[in-house]
Coordinates of N, CA, C and O in Angstrom, one line a residue:
X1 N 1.4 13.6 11.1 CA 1.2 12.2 11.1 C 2.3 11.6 10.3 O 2.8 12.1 9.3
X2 N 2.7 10.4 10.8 CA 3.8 9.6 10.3 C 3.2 8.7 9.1 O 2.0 8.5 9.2
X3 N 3.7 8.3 8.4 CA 3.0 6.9 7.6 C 4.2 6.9 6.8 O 4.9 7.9 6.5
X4 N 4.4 5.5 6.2 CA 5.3 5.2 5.5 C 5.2 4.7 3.8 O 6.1 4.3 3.0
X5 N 3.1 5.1 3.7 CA 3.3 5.8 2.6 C 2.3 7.1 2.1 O 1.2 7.1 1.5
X6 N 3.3 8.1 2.5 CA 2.4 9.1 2.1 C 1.2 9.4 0.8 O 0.2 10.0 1.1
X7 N 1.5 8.9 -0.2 CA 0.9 8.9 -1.3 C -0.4 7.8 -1.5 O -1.2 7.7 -2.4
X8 N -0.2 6.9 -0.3 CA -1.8 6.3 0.0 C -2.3 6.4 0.7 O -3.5 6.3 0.5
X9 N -1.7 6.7 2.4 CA -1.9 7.1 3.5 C -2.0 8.2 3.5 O -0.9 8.7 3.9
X10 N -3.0 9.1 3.1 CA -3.2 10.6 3.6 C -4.6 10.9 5.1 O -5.5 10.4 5.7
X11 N -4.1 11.5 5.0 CA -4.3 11.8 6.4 C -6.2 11.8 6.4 O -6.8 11.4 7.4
X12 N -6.9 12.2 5.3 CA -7.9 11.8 4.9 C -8.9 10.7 5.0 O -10.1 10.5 5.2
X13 N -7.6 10.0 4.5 CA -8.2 8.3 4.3 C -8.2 8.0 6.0 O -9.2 7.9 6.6
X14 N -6.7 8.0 6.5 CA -6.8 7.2 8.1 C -7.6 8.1 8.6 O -8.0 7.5 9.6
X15 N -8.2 9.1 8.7 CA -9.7 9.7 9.2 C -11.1 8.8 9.1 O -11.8 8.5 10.1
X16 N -11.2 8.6 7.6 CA -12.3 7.9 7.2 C -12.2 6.3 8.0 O -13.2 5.7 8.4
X17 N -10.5 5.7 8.0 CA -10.8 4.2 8.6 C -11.0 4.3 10.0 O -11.9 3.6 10.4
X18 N -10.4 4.9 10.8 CA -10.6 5.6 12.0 C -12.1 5.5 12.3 O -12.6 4.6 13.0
X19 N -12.9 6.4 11.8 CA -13.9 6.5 12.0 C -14.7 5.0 11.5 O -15.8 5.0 12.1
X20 N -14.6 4.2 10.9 CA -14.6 2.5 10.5 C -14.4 1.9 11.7 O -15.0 0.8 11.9
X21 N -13.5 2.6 12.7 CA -13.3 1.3 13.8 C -12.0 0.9 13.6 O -11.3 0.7 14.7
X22 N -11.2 0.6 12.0 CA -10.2 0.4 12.0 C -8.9 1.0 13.0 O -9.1 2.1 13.4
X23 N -7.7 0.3 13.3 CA -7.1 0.3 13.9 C -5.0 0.3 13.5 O -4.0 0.8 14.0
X24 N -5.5 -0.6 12.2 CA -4.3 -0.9 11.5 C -4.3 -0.9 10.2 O -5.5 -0.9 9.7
X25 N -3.5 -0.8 9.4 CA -3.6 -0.6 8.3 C -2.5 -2.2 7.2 O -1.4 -2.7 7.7
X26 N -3.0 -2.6 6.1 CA -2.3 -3.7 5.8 C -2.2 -3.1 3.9 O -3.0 -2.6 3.2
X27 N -1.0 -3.4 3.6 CA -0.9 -2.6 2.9 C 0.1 -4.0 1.2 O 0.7 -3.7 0.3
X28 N -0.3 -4.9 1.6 CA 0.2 -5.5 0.3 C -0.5 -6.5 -0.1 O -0.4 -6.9 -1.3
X29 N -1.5 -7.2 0.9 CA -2.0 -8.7 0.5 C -2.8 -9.1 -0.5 O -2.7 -10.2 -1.2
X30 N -3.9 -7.9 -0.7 CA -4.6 -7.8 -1.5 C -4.3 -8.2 -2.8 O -4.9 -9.0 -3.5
X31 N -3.1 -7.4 -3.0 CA -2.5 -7.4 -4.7 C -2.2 -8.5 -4.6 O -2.7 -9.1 -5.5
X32 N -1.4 -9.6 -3.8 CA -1.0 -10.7 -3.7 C -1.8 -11.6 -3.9 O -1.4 -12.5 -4.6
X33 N -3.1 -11.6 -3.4 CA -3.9 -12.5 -3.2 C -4.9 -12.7 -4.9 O -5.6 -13.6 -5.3
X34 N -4.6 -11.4 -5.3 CA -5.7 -11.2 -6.8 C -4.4 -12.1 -7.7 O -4.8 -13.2 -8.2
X35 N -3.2 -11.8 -7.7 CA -2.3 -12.5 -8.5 C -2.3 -14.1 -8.3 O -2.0 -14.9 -9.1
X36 N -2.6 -14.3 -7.0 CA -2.2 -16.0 -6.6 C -3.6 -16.3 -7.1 O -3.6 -17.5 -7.3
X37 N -4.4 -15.9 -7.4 CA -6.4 -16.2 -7.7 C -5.7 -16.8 -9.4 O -5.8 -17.9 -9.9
X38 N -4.9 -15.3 -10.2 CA -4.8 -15.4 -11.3 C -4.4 -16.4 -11.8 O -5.0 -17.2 -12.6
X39 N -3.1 -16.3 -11.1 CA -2.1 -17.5 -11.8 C -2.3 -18.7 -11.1 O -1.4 -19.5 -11.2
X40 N -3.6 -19.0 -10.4 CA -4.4 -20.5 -9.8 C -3.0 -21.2 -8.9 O -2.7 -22.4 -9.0
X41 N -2.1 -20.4 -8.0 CA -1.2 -20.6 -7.1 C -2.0 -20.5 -6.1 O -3.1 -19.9 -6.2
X42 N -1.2 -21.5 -4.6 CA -1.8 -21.1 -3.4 C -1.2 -20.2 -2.8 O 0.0 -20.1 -2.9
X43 N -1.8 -19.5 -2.2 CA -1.3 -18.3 -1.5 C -1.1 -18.1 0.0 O -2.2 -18.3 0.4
X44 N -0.3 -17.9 1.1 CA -0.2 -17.7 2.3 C 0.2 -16.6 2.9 O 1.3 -16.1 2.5
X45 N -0.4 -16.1 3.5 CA 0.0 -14.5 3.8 C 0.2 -15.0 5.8 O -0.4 -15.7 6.5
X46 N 1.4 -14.1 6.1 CA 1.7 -14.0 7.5 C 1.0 -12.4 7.8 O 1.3 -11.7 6.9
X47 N 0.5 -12.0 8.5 CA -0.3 -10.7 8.6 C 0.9 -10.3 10.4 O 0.8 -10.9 11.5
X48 N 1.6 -9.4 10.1 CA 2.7 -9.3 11.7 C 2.1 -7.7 11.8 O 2.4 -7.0 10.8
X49 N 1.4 -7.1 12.6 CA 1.4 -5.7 12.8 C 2.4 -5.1 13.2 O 3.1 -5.6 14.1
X50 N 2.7 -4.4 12.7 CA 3.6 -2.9 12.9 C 3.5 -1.7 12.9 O 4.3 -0.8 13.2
X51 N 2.4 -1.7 12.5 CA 2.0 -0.3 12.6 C 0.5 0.1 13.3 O -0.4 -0.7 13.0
X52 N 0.2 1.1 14.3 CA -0.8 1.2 15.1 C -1.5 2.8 14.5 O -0.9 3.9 14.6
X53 N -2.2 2.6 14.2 CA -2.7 4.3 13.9 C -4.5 4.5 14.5 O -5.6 4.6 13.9
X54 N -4.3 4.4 15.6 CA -4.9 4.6 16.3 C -4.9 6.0 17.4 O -5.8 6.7 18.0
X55 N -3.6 6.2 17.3 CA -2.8 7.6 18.0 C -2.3 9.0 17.1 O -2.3 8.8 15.9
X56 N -2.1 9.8 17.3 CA -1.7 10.9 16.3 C -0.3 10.7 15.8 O 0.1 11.4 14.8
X57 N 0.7 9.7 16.5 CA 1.9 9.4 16.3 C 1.7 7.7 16.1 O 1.1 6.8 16.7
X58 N 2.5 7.6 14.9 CA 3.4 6.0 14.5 C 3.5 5.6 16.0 O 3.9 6.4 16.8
X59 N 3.2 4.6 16.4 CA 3.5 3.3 17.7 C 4.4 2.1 16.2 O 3.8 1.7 15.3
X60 N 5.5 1.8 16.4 CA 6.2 0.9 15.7 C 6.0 -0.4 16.5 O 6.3 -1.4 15.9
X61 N 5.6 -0.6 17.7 CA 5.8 -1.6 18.9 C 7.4 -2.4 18.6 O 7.5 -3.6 18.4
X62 N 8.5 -1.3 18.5 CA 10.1 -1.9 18.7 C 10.1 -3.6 17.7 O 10.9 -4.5 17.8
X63 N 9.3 -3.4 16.8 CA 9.1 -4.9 16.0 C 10.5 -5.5 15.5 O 10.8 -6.7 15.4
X64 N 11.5 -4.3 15.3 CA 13.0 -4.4 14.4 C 13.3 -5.1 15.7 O 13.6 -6.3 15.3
X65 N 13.5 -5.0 17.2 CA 14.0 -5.6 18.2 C 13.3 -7.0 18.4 O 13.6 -7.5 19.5
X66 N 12.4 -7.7 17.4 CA 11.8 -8.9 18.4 C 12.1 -9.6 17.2 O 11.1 -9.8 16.5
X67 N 13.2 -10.1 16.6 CA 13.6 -11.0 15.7 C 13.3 -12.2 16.2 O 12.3 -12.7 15.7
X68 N 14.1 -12.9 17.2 CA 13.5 -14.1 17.3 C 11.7 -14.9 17.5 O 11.2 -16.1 17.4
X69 N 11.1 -13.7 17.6 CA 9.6 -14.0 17.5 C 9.2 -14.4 16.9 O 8.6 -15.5 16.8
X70 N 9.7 -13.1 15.6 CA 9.1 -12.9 14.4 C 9.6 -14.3 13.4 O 9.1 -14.6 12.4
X71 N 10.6 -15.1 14.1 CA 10.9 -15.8 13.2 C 10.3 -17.2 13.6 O 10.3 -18.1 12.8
X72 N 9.9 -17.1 14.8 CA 9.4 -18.2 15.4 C 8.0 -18.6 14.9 O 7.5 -19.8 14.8
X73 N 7.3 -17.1 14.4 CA 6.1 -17.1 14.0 C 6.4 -17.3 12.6 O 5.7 -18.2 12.1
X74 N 7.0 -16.9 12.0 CA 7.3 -17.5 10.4 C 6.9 -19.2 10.3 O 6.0 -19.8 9.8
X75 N 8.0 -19.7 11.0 CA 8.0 -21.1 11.0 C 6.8 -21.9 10.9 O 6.4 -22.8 10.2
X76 N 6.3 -21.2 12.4 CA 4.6 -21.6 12.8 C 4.3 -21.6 11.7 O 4.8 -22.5 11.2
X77 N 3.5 -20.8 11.0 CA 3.1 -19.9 10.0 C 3.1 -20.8 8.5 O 2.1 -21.0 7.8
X78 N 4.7 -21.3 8.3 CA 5.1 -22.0 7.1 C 4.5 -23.4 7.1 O 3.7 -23.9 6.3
X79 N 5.0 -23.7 8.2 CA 4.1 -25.1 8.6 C 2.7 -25.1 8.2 O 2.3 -25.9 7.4
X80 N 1.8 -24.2 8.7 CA 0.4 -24.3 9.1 C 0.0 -24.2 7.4 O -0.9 -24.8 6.9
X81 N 0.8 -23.3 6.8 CA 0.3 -23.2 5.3 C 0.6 -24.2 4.7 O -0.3 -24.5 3.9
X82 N 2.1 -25.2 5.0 CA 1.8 -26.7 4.3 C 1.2 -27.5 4.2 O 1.2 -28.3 3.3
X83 N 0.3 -27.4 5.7 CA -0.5 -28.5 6.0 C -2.2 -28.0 5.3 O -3.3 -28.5 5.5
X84 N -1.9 -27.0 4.4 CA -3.7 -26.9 4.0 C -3.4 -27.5 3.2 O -4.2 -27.9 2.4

């Protein structure tokens, strides 16, 4: 199994989410979101999948090749969070 981080992703855990139904895995928001709670900031998170573990192998879906999307969706994204 691929994962990019072994030391959280063990093969164990994506068994257990697996079996959850889970599909993807999100790996920083959380911390982000307890800190923006903390320090009474607003917070916006863009959620982009890249990783599929749903297969025995990493699916990347070529994400590094869809720059202009990804940036298209930023924009979207920055906007939508101004407007809360």
């Amino acid at each position: 199994m691929e994962t990019d981080a072994p030391y959280r992703e063990t093969v164990q855990k994506v068994e257990r989410r697996r079996a959850e139904g889970c599909v993807a895995i999100e790996m920083g928001a959380a911390g982000m979101m307890v800190v923006a709670q903390f320090r009474e900031v607003a917070f916006g998170q863009i959620l982009y999948g890249g990783d599929d573990i749903s297969g025995l192998t990493r699916d990347s879906r070529a994400v590094q090749s869809r720059a202009a999307i990804r940036e298209r969706i930023f924009w979207l994204s920055a906007d939508a969070f101004l407007r809360m």
